[in-house]
Tab-separated table of C-alpha atoms and ligand atoms in Angstrom:
chain	number	residue	atom	x	y	z
A	277	UNK	CA	0.000	0.000	0.000
A	278	UNK	CA	1.402	3.375	-0.867
A	279	UNK	CA	1.216	5.561	2.210
A	280	UNK	CA	-0.539	8.714	1.268
A	281	UNK	CA	1.089	11.866	2.462
A	282	UNK	CA	-1.457	14.569	3.178
A	283	UNK	CA	-0.495	17.727	1.345
A	284	UNK	CA	-1.654	20.113	4.034
A	285	UNK	CA	-2.071	23.584	2.792
A	286	UNK	CA	-1.149	26.518	4.960
A	287	UNK	CA	-4.396	28.196	4.297
A	288	UNK	CA	-5.582	30.787	6.785
A	289	UNK	CA	-2.149	32.378	7.086
A	290	UNK	CA	-1.886	32.632	3.312
A	291	UNK	CA	-5.287	34.238	3.061
A	292	UNK	CA	-4.460	36.639	5.876
A	293	UNK	CA	-1.151	37.496	4.246
A	294	UNK	CA	-2.910	38.063	0.978
A	295	UNK	CA	-5.061	40.621	2.771
A	296	UNK	CA	-8.120	38.736	1.612
A	297	UNK	CA	-9.641	38.675	5.080
A	298	UNK	CA	-10.979	41.781	6.675
A	299	UNK	CA	-11.433	41.127	9.536
A	300	UNK	CA	-9.766	37.730	9.496
A	301	UNK	CA	-11.080	35.113	11.878
A	302	UNK	CA	-8.305	34.983	14.537
A	303	UNK	CA	-6.721	31.524	14.565
A	304	UNK	CA	-3.780	30.354	16.727
A	305	UNK	CA	-2.023	29.074	13.653
A	306	UNK	CA	-2.691	27.697	10.236
A	307	UNK	CA	-1.978	24.224	11.566
A	308	UNK	CA	-4.502	24.739	14.334
A	309	UNK	CA	-7.053	25.888	11.814
A	310	UNK	CA	-6.375	22.933	9.556
A	311	UNK	CA	-6.515	20.477	12.464
A	312	UNK	CA	-9.536	22.089	14.075
A	313	UNK	CA	-12.306	21.091	11.723
A	314	UNK	CA	-14.724	23.186	13.733
A	315	UNK	CA	-12.821	26.404	12.960
A	316	UNK	CA	-15.333	29.039	11.862
A	317	UNK	CA	-15.148	29.752	8.138
A	318	UNK	CA	-13.293	32.873	7.146
A	319	UNK	CA	-15.303	36.003	6.585
A	320	UNK	CA	-17.016	36.676	3.294
A	321	UNK	CA	-14.607	37.549	0.515
A	322	UNK	CA	-15.091	39.522	-2.634
A	323	UNK	CA	-16.056	37.480	-5.675
A	324	UNK	CA	-13.160	36.475	-7.923
A	325	UNK	CA	-12.688	38.001	-11.341
A	326	UNK	CA	-14.340	35.785	-13.953
A	327	UNK	CA	-11.731	35.300	-16.712
A	328	UNK	CA	-13.155	36.619	-19.981
A	329	UNK	CA	-11.002	34.103	-21.851
A	330	UNK	CA	-12.780	31.253	-20.076
A	331	UNK	CA	-16.208	32.633	-20.922
A	332	UNK	CA	-15.229	33.094	-24.554
A	333	UNK	CA	-13.837	29.561	-24.678
A	334	UNK	CA	-17.327	28.326	-23.817
A	335	UNK	CA	-18.742	30.497	-26.599
A	336	UNK	CA	-16.201	29.055	-29.041
A	337	UNK	CA	-17.367	25.581	-28.088
A	338	UNK	CA	-21.031	26.521	-28.490
A	339	UNK	CA	-20.237	27.986	-31.910
A	340	UNK	CA	-18.462	24.766	-32.902
A	341	UNK	CA	-21.456	22.765	-31.743
A	342	UNK	CA	-23.811	24.885	-33.844
A	343	UNK	CA	-21.547	24.644	-36.870
A	344	UNK	CA	-21.430	20.862	-36.528
A	345	UNK	CA	-25.192	20.576	-36.127
A	346	UNK	CA	-26.932	22.423	-38.908
A	347	UNK	CA	-25.916	25.893	-37.797
A	348	UNK	CA	-28.055	26.209	-34.697
A	349	UNK	CA	-28.613	25.037	-31.099
A	350	UNK	CA	-32.395	25.225	-31.186
A	351	UNK	CA	-34.928	23.224	-29.188
A	352	UNK	CA	-35.448	19.766	-30.642
A	353	UNK	CA	-32.267	19.922	-32.714
A	354	UNK	CA	-29.025	18.021	-32.128
A	355	UNK	CA	-27.162	21.233	-31.417
A	356	UNK	CA	-29.179	21.907	-28.286
A	357	UNK	CA	-28.556	18.530	-26.636
A	358	UNK	CA	-24.869	18.754	-27.580
A	359	UNK	CA	-24.731	22.165	-25.887
A	360	UNK	CA	-26.307	20.718	-22.749
A	361	UNK	CA	-23.918	17.753	-22.721
A	362	UNK	CA	-20.973	20.177	-22.914
A	363	UNK	CA	-22.158	22.273	-19.987
A	364	UNK	CA	-23.053	19.187	-17.929
A	365	UNK	CA	-19.638	17.581	-18.393
A	366	UNK	CA	-17.903	20.714	-17.112
A	367	UNK	CA	-20.127	20.826	-14.039
A	368	UNK	CA	-19.818	17.100	-13.265
A	369	UNK	CA	-16.043	17.367	-13.353
A	370	UNK	CA	-16.205	20.366	-10.989
A	371	UNK	CA	-18.137	18.528	-8.268
A	372	UNK	CA	-21.692	19.720	-8.937
A	373	UNK	CA	-24.715	17.444	-8.556
A	374	UNK	CA	-26.387	17.698	-11.959
A	375	UNK	CA	-29.869	16.720	-13.082
A	376	UNK	CA	-31.261	16.671	-16.627
A	377	UNK	CA	-35.001	17.336	-16.746
A	378	UNK	CA	-36.868	16.255	-19.879
A	379	UNK	CA	-40.053	17.774	-21.285
A	380	UNK	CA	-41.884	17.808	-24.603
A	381	UNK	CA	-42.666	20.908	-26.639
A	382	UNK	CA	-43.847	21.217	-30.229
A	383	UNK	CA	-43.479	17.464	-30.639
A	384	UNK	CA	-39.826	17.436	-29.659
A	385	UNK	CA	-38.003	16.480	-26.471
A	386	UNK	CA	-36.585	19.393	-24.528
A	387	UNK	CA	-34.064	19.400	-21.711
A	388	UNK	CA	-33.294	21.566	-18.707
A	389	UNK	CA	-29.989	21.195	-16.863
A	390	UNK	CA	-29.958	21.829	-13.114
A	391	UNK	CA	-26.732	21.918	-11.111
A	392	UNK	CA	-26.572	22.019	-7.317
A	393	UNK	CA	-23.438	22.985	-5.420
A	394	UNK	CA	-23.314	20.718	-2.329
A	395	UNK	CA	-23.706	22.525	0.993
A	396	UNK	CA	-25.433	25.634	2.240
A	397	UNK	CA	-28.901	25.960	3.698
A	398	UNK	CA	-31.273	24.350	1.208
A	399	UNK	CA	-34.108	26.239	2.815
A	400	UNK	CA	-32.495	29.370	1.399
A	401	UNK	CA	-31.529	28.453	-2.145
A	402	UNK	CA	-30.153	31.128	-4.433
A	403	UNK	CA	-30.567	30.235	-8.110
A	404	UNK	CA	-29.028	31.687	-11.263
A	405	UNK	CA	-29.925	30.684	-14.797
A	406	UNK	CA	-29.862	31.278	-18.516
A	407	UNK	CA	-31.590	29.760	-21.492
A	408	UNK	CA	-29.276	27.545	-23.495
A	409	UNK	CA	-31.321	27.245	-26.672
A	410	UNK	CA	-30.945	29.391	-29.778
A	411	UNK	CA	-33.444	30.175	-32.490
A	412	UNK	CA	-33.269	27.949	-35.579
A	413	UNK	CA	-31.762	30.695	-37.744
A	414	UNK	CA	-28.386	30.838	-36.028
A	415	UNK	CA	-25.874	29.766	-33.412
A	416	UNK	CA	-27.328	32.069	-30.724
A	417	UNK	CA	-23.972	33.181	-29.347
A	418	UNK	CA	-25.238	36.393	-27.800
A	419	UNK	CA	-28.776	35.061	-27.444
A	420	UNK	CA	-28.072	33.211	-25.305
A	421	UNK	CA	-24.637	31.694	-25.352
A	422	UNK	CA	-23.485	34.823	-23.496
A	423	UNK	CA	-25.738	34.244	-20.489
A	424	UNK	CA	-25.173	30.473	-20.506
A	425	UNK	CA	-21.386	30.839	-20.609
A	426	UNK	CA	-21.255	33.513	-17.901
A	427	UNK	CA	-23.401	31.415	-15.550
A	428	UNK	CA	-21.309	28.303	-16.313
A	429	UNK	CA	-18.017	30.081	-15.628
A	430	UNK	CA	-19.382	31.563	-12.404
A	431	UNK	CA	-20.398	28.073	-11.269
A	432	UNK	CA	-16.900	26.814	-12.085
A	433	UNK	CA	-15.443	29.724	-10.103
A	434	UNK	CA	-17.590	28.646	-7.125
A	435	UNK	CA	-15.962	25.214	-7.378
A	436	UNK	CA	-12.434	26.590	-7.778
A	437	UNK	CA	-12.960	28.783	-4.713
A	438	UNK	CA	-14.506	25.888	-2.786
A	439	UNK	CA	-17.140	28.424	-1.852
A	440	UNK	CA	-19.192	27.480	1.203
A	441	UNK	CA	-21.976	30.052	1.219
A	442	UNK	CA	-24.612	30.298	3.906
A	443	UNK	CA	-27.241	29.713	1.223
A	444	UNK	CA	-27.440	26.687	-1.066
A	445	UNK	CA	-26.482	27.484	-4.676
A	446	UNK	CA	-28.336	26.130	-7.702
A	447	UNK	CA	-27.774	26.901	-11.375
A	448	UNK	CA	-30.090	26.272	-14.322
A	449	UNK	CA	-29.797	26.134	-18.112
A	450	UNK	CA	-33.209	26.233	-19.776
A	451	UNK	CA	-34.498	24.603	-22.922
A	452	UNK	CA	-37.038	26.047	-25.359
A	453	UNK	CA	-37.016	29.611	-24.055
A	454	UNK	CA	-37.405	30.834	-27.613
A	455	UNK	CA	-40.669	28.882	-27.899
A	456	UNK	CA	-42.117	30.823	-24.974
A	457	UNK	CA	-40.120	30.221	-21.783
A	458	UNK	CA	-41.159	26.556	-22.060
A	459	UNK	CA	-38.271	24.954	-20.143
A	460	UNK	CA	-38.245	27.331	-17.198
A	461	UNK	CA	-42.037	27.201	-16.950
A	462	UNK	CA	-41.836	23.399	-16.907
A	463	UNK	CA	-39.229	23.516	-14.136
A	464	UNK	CA	-41.219	25.914	-11.963
A	465	UNK	CA	-44.537	24.180	-12.597
A	466	UNK	CA	-43.039	20.842	-11.576
A	467	UNK	CA	-41.358	22.235	-8.480
A	468	UNK	CA	-43.504	21.377	-5.426
A	469	UNK	CA	-44.735	24.405	-3.552
A	470	UNK	CA	-42.541	23.399	-0.591
A	471	UNK	CA	-39.496	23.543	-2.863
A	472	UNK	CA	-40.502	26.819	-4.491
A	473	UNK	CA	-40.705	28.422	-1.062
A	474	UNK	CA	-37.048	27.555	-0.485
A	475	UNK	CA	-35.907	29.672	-3.447
A	476	UNK	CA	-34.704	32.958	-1.989
A	477	UNK	CA	-34.157	34.423	-5.448
A	478	UNK	CA	-33.664	33.699	-9.139
A	479	UNK	CA	-31.120	35.652	-11.222
A	480	UNK	CA	-31.604	35.630	-15.007
A	481	UNK	CA	-29.008	36.326	-17.697
A	482	UNK	CA	-30.307	36.494	-21.257
A	483	UNK	CA	-28.220	38.474	-23.795
A	484	UNK	CA	-25.379	40.031	-21.790
A	485	UNK	CA	-22.780	40.542	-24.519
A	486	UNK	CA	-24.595	42.554	-27.186
A	487	UNK	CA	-22.243	44.101	-29.769
A	488	UNK	CA	-23.627	47.629	-29.294
A	489	UNK	CA	-24.293	47.188	-25.601
A	490	UNK	CA	-26.445	48.938	-23.069
A	491	UNK	CA	-26.224	48.120	-19.377
A	492	UNK	CA	-29.718	47.290	-18.174
A	493	UNK	CA	-30.705	45.985	-14.742
A	494	UNK	CA	-34.064	44.305	-14.173
A	495	UNK	CA	-36.292	46.415	-11.931
A	496	UNK	CA	-37.830	43.603	-9.942
A	497	UNK	CA	-36.579	42.603	-6.492
A	498	UNK	CA	-35.000	45.735	-4.977
A	499	UNK	CA	-32.210	43.921	-3.138
A	500	UNK	CA	-31.120	42.055	-6.256
A	501	UNK	CA	-31.446	45.210	-8.347
A	502	UNK	CA	-29.317	47.201	-5.910
A	503	UNK	CA	-26.668	44.477	-5.809
A	504	UNK	CA	-26.191	44.784	-9.566
A	505	UNK	CA	-26.361	48.580	-9.528
A	506	UNK	CA	-23.702	48.732	-6.803
A	507	UNK	CA	-21.419	46.544	-8.865
A	508	UNK	CA	-21.647	48.706	-11.963
A	509	UNK	CA	-21.358	51.873	-9.878
A	510	UNK	CA	-18.076	50.449	-8.603
A	511	UNK	CA	-16.939	50.223	-12.220
A	512	UNK	CA	-18.150	53.748	-12.938
A	513	UNK	CA	-20.655	52.352	-15.447
A	514	UNK	CA	-24.112	53.892	-15.497
A	515	UNK	CA	-27.061	51.509	-15.699
A	516	UNK	CA	-30.674	51.833	-16.780
A	517	UNK	CA	-33.751	49.981	-15.701
A	518	UNK	CA	-34.685	47.175	-18.090
A	519	UNK	CA	-38.040	48.306	-19.483
A	520	UNK	CA	-38.869	45.704	-22.106
A	521	UNK	CA	-38.104	42.651	-20.010
A	522	UNK	CA	-41.316	41.851	-18.200
A	523	UNK	CA	-42.427	38.471	-19.471
A	524	UNK	CA	-39.658	38.447	-22.065
A	525	UNK	CA	-37.344	35.875	-20.513
A	526	UNK	CA	-37.080	33.021	-18.007
A	527	UNK	CA	-37.213	35.160	-14.878
A	528	UNK	CA	-40.929	35.603	-15.650
A	529	UNK	CA	-41.529	31.909	-14.888
A	530	UNK	CA	-40.186	32.454	-11.366
A	531	UNK	CA	-41.715	35.897	-10.832
A	532	UNK	CA	-45.144	34.517	-11.726
A	533	UNK	CA	-45.041	32.249	-8.661
A	534	UNK	CA	-43.784	34.949	-6.314
A	535	UNK	CA	-40.053	34.213	-6.268
A	536	UNK	CA	-37.845	37.334	-6.077
A	537	UNK	CA	-36.065	37.863	-9.396
A	538	UNK	CA	-33.450	40.061	-11.004
A	539	UNK	CA	-31.040	40.040	-13.859
A	540	UNK	CA	-28.993	41.822	-16.489
A	541	UNK	CA	-29.460	42.598	-20.178
A	542	UNK	CA	-27.401	44.398	-22.841
A	543	UNK	CA	-30.199	44.895	-25.379
A	544	UNK	CA	-31.728	43.260	-28.424
A	545	UNK	CA	-33.434	44.810	-31.455
A	546	UNK	CA	-34.262	48.211	-29.994
A	547	UNK	CA	-31.948	51.024	-31.108
A	548	UNK	CA	-29.485	52.850	-28.902
A	549	UNK	CA	-30.365	56.521	-28.405
A	550	UNK	CA	-27.931	59.397	-28.715
A	551	UNK	CA	-28.045	59.881	-24.955
A	552	UNK	CA	-27.270	56.220	-24.401
A	553	UNK	CA	-24.389	56.336	-26.854
A	554	UNK	CA	-23.078	59.355	-24.977
A	555	UNK	CA	-23.253	57.376	-21.736
A	556	UNK	CA	-22.061	53.965	-22.902
A	557	UNK	CA	-20.263	54.527	-26.171
A	558	UNK	CA	-21.250	52.556	-29.220
A	559	UNK	CA	-23.449	53.659	-32.096
A	560	UNK	CA	-26.629	55.680	-31.666
A	561	UNK	CA	-29.506	54.914	-33.962
A	562	UNK	CA	-28.262	51.308	-34.278
A	563	UNK	CA	-29.748	48.256	-32.567
A	564	UNK	CA	-28.050	47.006	-29.423
A	565	UNK	CA	-27.811	43.669	-31.276
A	566	UNK	CA	-28.321	43.891	-35.053
A	567	UNK	CA	-28.040	40.104	-35.266
A	568	UNK	CA	-30.852	39.397	-32.828
A	569	UNK	CA	-32.481	36.103	-33.883
A	570	UNK	CA	-30.413	36.135	-37.063
A	571	UNK	CA	-27.819	33.892	-38.630
A	572	UNK	CA	-25.141	36.465	-37.822
A	573	UNK	CA	-25.528	35.876	-34.076
A	574	UNK	CA	-22.202	34.055	-34.125
A	575	UNK	CA	-18.871	34.260	-32.289
A	576	UNK	CA	-18.163	37.702	-33.728
A	577	UNK	CA	-21.455	39.048	-32.398
A	578	UNK	CA	-20.104	39.793	-28.922
A	579	UNK	CA	-18.772	42.921	-27.234
A	580	UNK	CA	-15.957	41.663	-24.996
A	581	UNK	CA	-16.139	44.545	-22.536
A	582	UNK	CA	-19.851	44.028	-21.963
A	583	UNK	CA	-19.429	40.264	-21.615
A	584	UNK	CA	-16.543	40.706	-19.183
A	585	UNK	CA	-18.334	43.271	-17.028
A	586	UNK	CA	-21.553	41.280	-16.919
A	587	UNK	CA	-19.792	37.989	-16.151
A	588	UNK	CA	-18.074	39.651	-13.198
A	589	UNK	CA	-21.422	41.114	-12.140
A	590	UNK	CA	-22.914	37.589	-12.115
A	591	UNK	CA	-20.173	36.419	-9.745
A	592	UNK	CA	-20.534	39.519	-7.577
A	593	UNK	CA	-24.250	38.847	-7.169
A	594	UNK	CA	-23.742	35.152	-6.365
A	595	UNK	CA	-21.065	35.826	-3.740
A	596	UNK	CA	-22.930	38.765	-2.226
A	597	UNK	CA	-26.470	37.371	-2.187
A	598	UNK	CA	-25.406	33.953	-0.877
A	599	UNK	CA	-23.284	35.438	1.929
A	600	UNK	CA	-20.496	33.479	0.346
A	601	UNK	CA	-17.473	32.521	2.383
A	602	UNK	CA	-14.372	30.731	1.254
A	603	UNK	CA	-12.752	28.214	3.501
A	604	UNK	CA	-9.089	27.350	3.343
A	605	UNK	CA	-8.249	24.790	0.665
A	606	UNK	CA	-8.801	21.292	1.976
A	607	UNK	CA	-6.409	18.609	3.062
A	608	UNK	CA	-5.607	16.268	0.226
A	609	UNK	CA	-4.780	12.566	0.599
A	610	UNK	CA	-3.610	10.975	-2.630
A	611	UNK	CA	-2.374	7.679	-4.064
A	612	UNK	CA	-0.708	7.991	-7.447
A	613	UNK	CA	0.475	4.381	-7.783
A	614	UNK	CA	-0.800	2.711	-10.963
A	615	UNK	CA	-3.040	-0.305	-10.431
A	616	UNK	CA	-3.920	-2.465	-13.458
A	617	UNK	CA	-7.639	-3.188	-13.970
A	618	UNK	CA	-8.079	-6.664	-15.494
A	619	UNK	CA	-10.354	-6.812	-18.523
A	620	UNK	CA	-13.774	-8.203	-17.594
A	621	UNK	CA	-12.282	-9.439	-14.357
A	622	UNK	CA	-12.129	-9.070	-10.607
A	623	UNK	CA	-12.318	-5.685	-8.896
A	624	UNK	CA	-9.073	-4.059	-7.837
A	625	UNK	CA	-8.467	-1.425	-5.172
A	626	UNK	CA	-6.138	1.453	-4.428
A	627	UNK	CA	-5.805	2.595	-0.813
A	628	UNK	CA	-5.442	6.012	0.778
A	629	UNK	CA	-4.611	6.081	4.467
A	630	UNK	CA	-6.094	8.990	6.410
A	631	UNK	CA	-4.905	9.777	9.943
A	632	UNK	CA	-4.652	12.647	12.394
A	633	UNK	CA	-8.111	13.982	11.711
A	634	UNK	CA	-10.898	14.401	14.255
A	635	UNK	CA	-14.486	13.285	13.885
A	636	UNK	CA	-16.260	12.184	10.747
A	637	UNK	CA	-15.666	12.863	7.096
A	638	UNK	CA	-17.505	15.839	5.541
A	639	UNK	CA	-20.901	15.862	3.864
A	640	UNK	CA	-19.222	17.038	0.680
A	641	UNK	CA	-16.130	14.816	0.558
A	642	UNK	CA	-14.428	15.384	-2.777
A	643	UNK	CA	-13.214	12.223	-4.535
A	644	UNK	CA	-10.912	12.997	-7.450
A	645	UNK	CA	-10.483	10.057	-9.833
A	646	UNK	CA	-8.131	9.526	-12.771
A	647	UNK	CA	-8.549	6.138	-14.479
A	648	UNK	CA	-7.069	5.490	-17.888
A	649	UNK	CA	-9.227	3.158	-19.975
A	650	UNK	CA	-10.161	2.782	-23.629
A	651	UNK	CA	-13.900	2.206	-23.036
A	652	UNK	CA	-15.047	3.804	-19.814
A	653	UNK	CA	-18.523	2.290	-20.072
A	654	UNK	CA	-16.942	-0.997	-18.913
A	655	UNK	CA	-16.112	0.430	-15.517
A	656	UNK	CA	-17.861	0.357	-12.171
A	657	UNK	CA	-16.244	2.630	-9.577
A	658	UNK	CA	-16.894	2.734	-5.811
A	659	UNK	CA	-15.468	4.577	-2.839
A	660	UNK	CA	-15.116	2.185	0.118
A	661	UNK	CA	-14.955	3.789	3.573
A	662	UNK	CA	-12.664	2.422	6.309
A	663	UNK	CA	-15.602	0.463	7.803
A	664	UNK	CA	-16.332	-1.185	4.459
A	665	UNK	CA	-19.329	0.927	3.463
A	666	UNK	CA	-19.360	1.354	-0.306
A	667	UNK	CA	-20.442	4.527	-2.092
A	668	UNK	CA	-21.152	4.106	-5.799
A	669	UNK	CA	-19.371	6.770	-7.822
A	670	UNK	CA	-19.939	5.408	-11.338
A	671	UNK	CA	-22.040	2.633	-12.864
A	672	UNK	CA	-21.117	0.735	-16.010
A	673	UNK	CA	-22.737	2.022	-19.173
A	674	UNK	CA	-21.961	-0.188	-22.119
A	675	UNK	CA	-22.550	2.409	-24.798
A	676	UNK	CA	-20.162	4.965	-23.301
A	677	UNK	CA	-17.156	4.244	-25.468
A	678	UNK	CA	-15.209	7.353	-24.525
A	679	UNK	CA	-11.765	7.064	-22.987
A	680	UNK	CA	-10.839	7.518	-19.341
A	681	UNK	CA	-12.693	8.457	-16.194
A	682	UNK	CA	-11.386	11.820	-15.022
A	683	UNK	CA	-13.883	13.343	-12.633
A	684	UNK	CA	-14.465	14.723	-9.157
A	685	UNK	CA	-17.316	13.161	-7.243
A	686	UNK	CA	-18.918	14.670	-4.146
A	687	UNK	CA	-19.856	12.087	-1.529
A	688	UNK	CA	-21.851	12.644	1.637
A	689	UNK	CA	-19.493	10.730	3.916
A	690	UNK	CA	-20.656	12.395	7.126
A	691	UNK	CA	-21.627	9.001	8.573
A	692	UNK	CA	-18.035	7.740	8.248
A	693	UNK	CA	-15.097	8.192	10.599
A	694	UNK	CA	-12.506	10.285	8.786
A	695	UNK	CA	-9.454	8.291	9.865
A	696	UNK	CA	-8.607	4.886	8.381
A	697	UNK	CA	-7.906	3.196	5.046
A	698	UNK	CA	-10.196	4.485	2.305
A	699	UNK	CA	-10.232	2.504	-0.929
A	700	UNK	CA	-11.117	3.225	-4.517
A	701	UNK	CA	-12.574	0.026	-5.980
A	702	UNK	CA	-12.657	-0.390	-9.751
A	703	UNK	CA	-14.027	-3.291	-11.801
A	704	UNK	CA	-14.086	-3.803	-15.574
A	705	UNK	CA	-17.300	-5.720	-16.253
A	706	UNK	CA	-17.168	-6.090	-20.029
A	707	UNK	CA	-14.845	-7.867	-22.432
A	708	UNK	CA	-12.323	-6.010	-24.570
A	709	UNK	CA	-10.672	-2.763	-23.634
A	710	UNK	CA	-8.863	-2.376	-20.367
A	711	UNK	CA	-6.927	0.143	-18.331
A	712	UNK	CA	-5.496	1.142	-14.965
A	713	UNK	CA	-6.013	3.421	-11.987
A	714	UNK	CA	-3.614	6.285	-12.614
A	715	UNK	CA	-4.260	8.209	-9.385
A	716	UNK	CA	-7.027	9.212	-7.021
A	717	UNK	CA	-7.387	11.547	-4.075
A	718	UNK	CA	-9.633	12.553	-1.218
A	719	UNK	CA	-10.067	16.221	-0.316
A	720	UNK	CA	-11.474	16.895	3.147
B	934	DTR	N1	-36.829	37.297	-25.255
B	934	DTR	C1	-35.378	37.221	-25.242
B	934	DTR	C2	-34.737	38.545	-25.622
B	934	DTR	C3	-35.227	39.675	-24.825
B	934	DTR	C4	-35.978	40.670	-25.316
B	934	DTR	N2	-36.209	41.568	-24.296
B	934	DTR	C5	-35.628	41.131	-23.170
B	934	DTR	C6	-35.553	41.662	-21.899
B	934	DTR	C7	-34.860	40.957	-20.910
B	934	DTR	C8	-34.239	39.745	-21.199
B	934	DTR	C9	-34.321	39.222	-22.512
B	934	DTR	C10	-35.006	39.938	-23.470
B	934	DTR	C11	-34.916	36.184	-26.219
B	934	DTR	O1	-35.119	36.373	-27.416
B	934	DTR	O2	-34.332	35.169	-25.767
B	935	ZN	ZN1	-34.017	35.030	-28.323
B	936	ZN	ZN1	-32.606	34.977	-25.132
B	937	CA	CA1	-13.259	-4.165	-20.887
């Protein structure tokens, strides 16, 4: 057995040194903080900058998907489901709990994607969303790749920061918005009243990178509205109240059942006035987005400054409205020894020894897995706790012929003692193709 050496991270001291804490939670030492699992989380931190390059990389992928699927990402077309699969894969790898919700509209199957970030008070769930579908005439990069990509990258930033907000975070990508808010209506209508009451707010982002941009804030819930206004005021960017939005996008589905809503918008087919051009730059007398619902709504149909500012505003609202806190990076226990997985054979295991911790494992234990294999559908993967309790991470799925299993799973291991020998158990249950455990790790 390869003894795992915990890579403890000197966390609180680093954060304090970085001046990220004001006021910092006084701790005797970083080691004490790391050892004392009950240490109060650090105070709320400012949201991170959302890298524009990352957001645009998602747009490049959505453009490629449209190009490969008849030029659009519309409801009922292959390009939409491919877009959803792309977003889902990113979220699964980042430790989100994802759900795909199916519905039927205009004789075609539609899909919503819901992603929950483990932790936080589920009785106070903050939700952010964007419609992922385009119209049939184009790739829908501004409408609404821009909102979808900004929400995705903010969710990934939550994972990178290991954010542990007071509120539970949920993200949604809606199908068939262009057919009349169909996906978001389906989601809300199928949400039991008890679950609806747990939603403290819904933030909507539909067209936030228009090429001739305005900076509009929805005038719905005053707290949400003020949060966005404060952010733009901090940038020295004037905003206007969104006046054409009521009923025009997915926030209406939530507002109609009494959930507080808000959001951002950079404009569609209306023209920018001279006064607005004076305030925001751009071209007066021209539409905010001349390619609205047109084939030219492609990768070039984006204003980078608007997309960057609005993506950062999304993160600001998530961190602020969820009372987000960031805890020191976790303790990592890893085993990087290769273990061969026999083709269609017996299960094999790789062990990680955990010691020196107090109490039980966390409710959101992160299990990072890297298995090399030429047909991952052959594989069944379990986490086995020191007492022998098995937690299924991955089932076999014969048709999944893709290579490798590289993912981070979140396991509620709060019933398990933290210390002891944890095992990753892998079995290849189908003939042909084989592989090996490359490495795996536990992050507490
Ligand atoms: N209906 C949206 C575009 C849209 C038009 N006005 C607003 C106001 C607020 C958000 C979005 C919109 C679409 O075509 O997807
Ligand atoms: Zn549209
Ligand atoms: Zn839209
Ligand atoms: Ca096999």
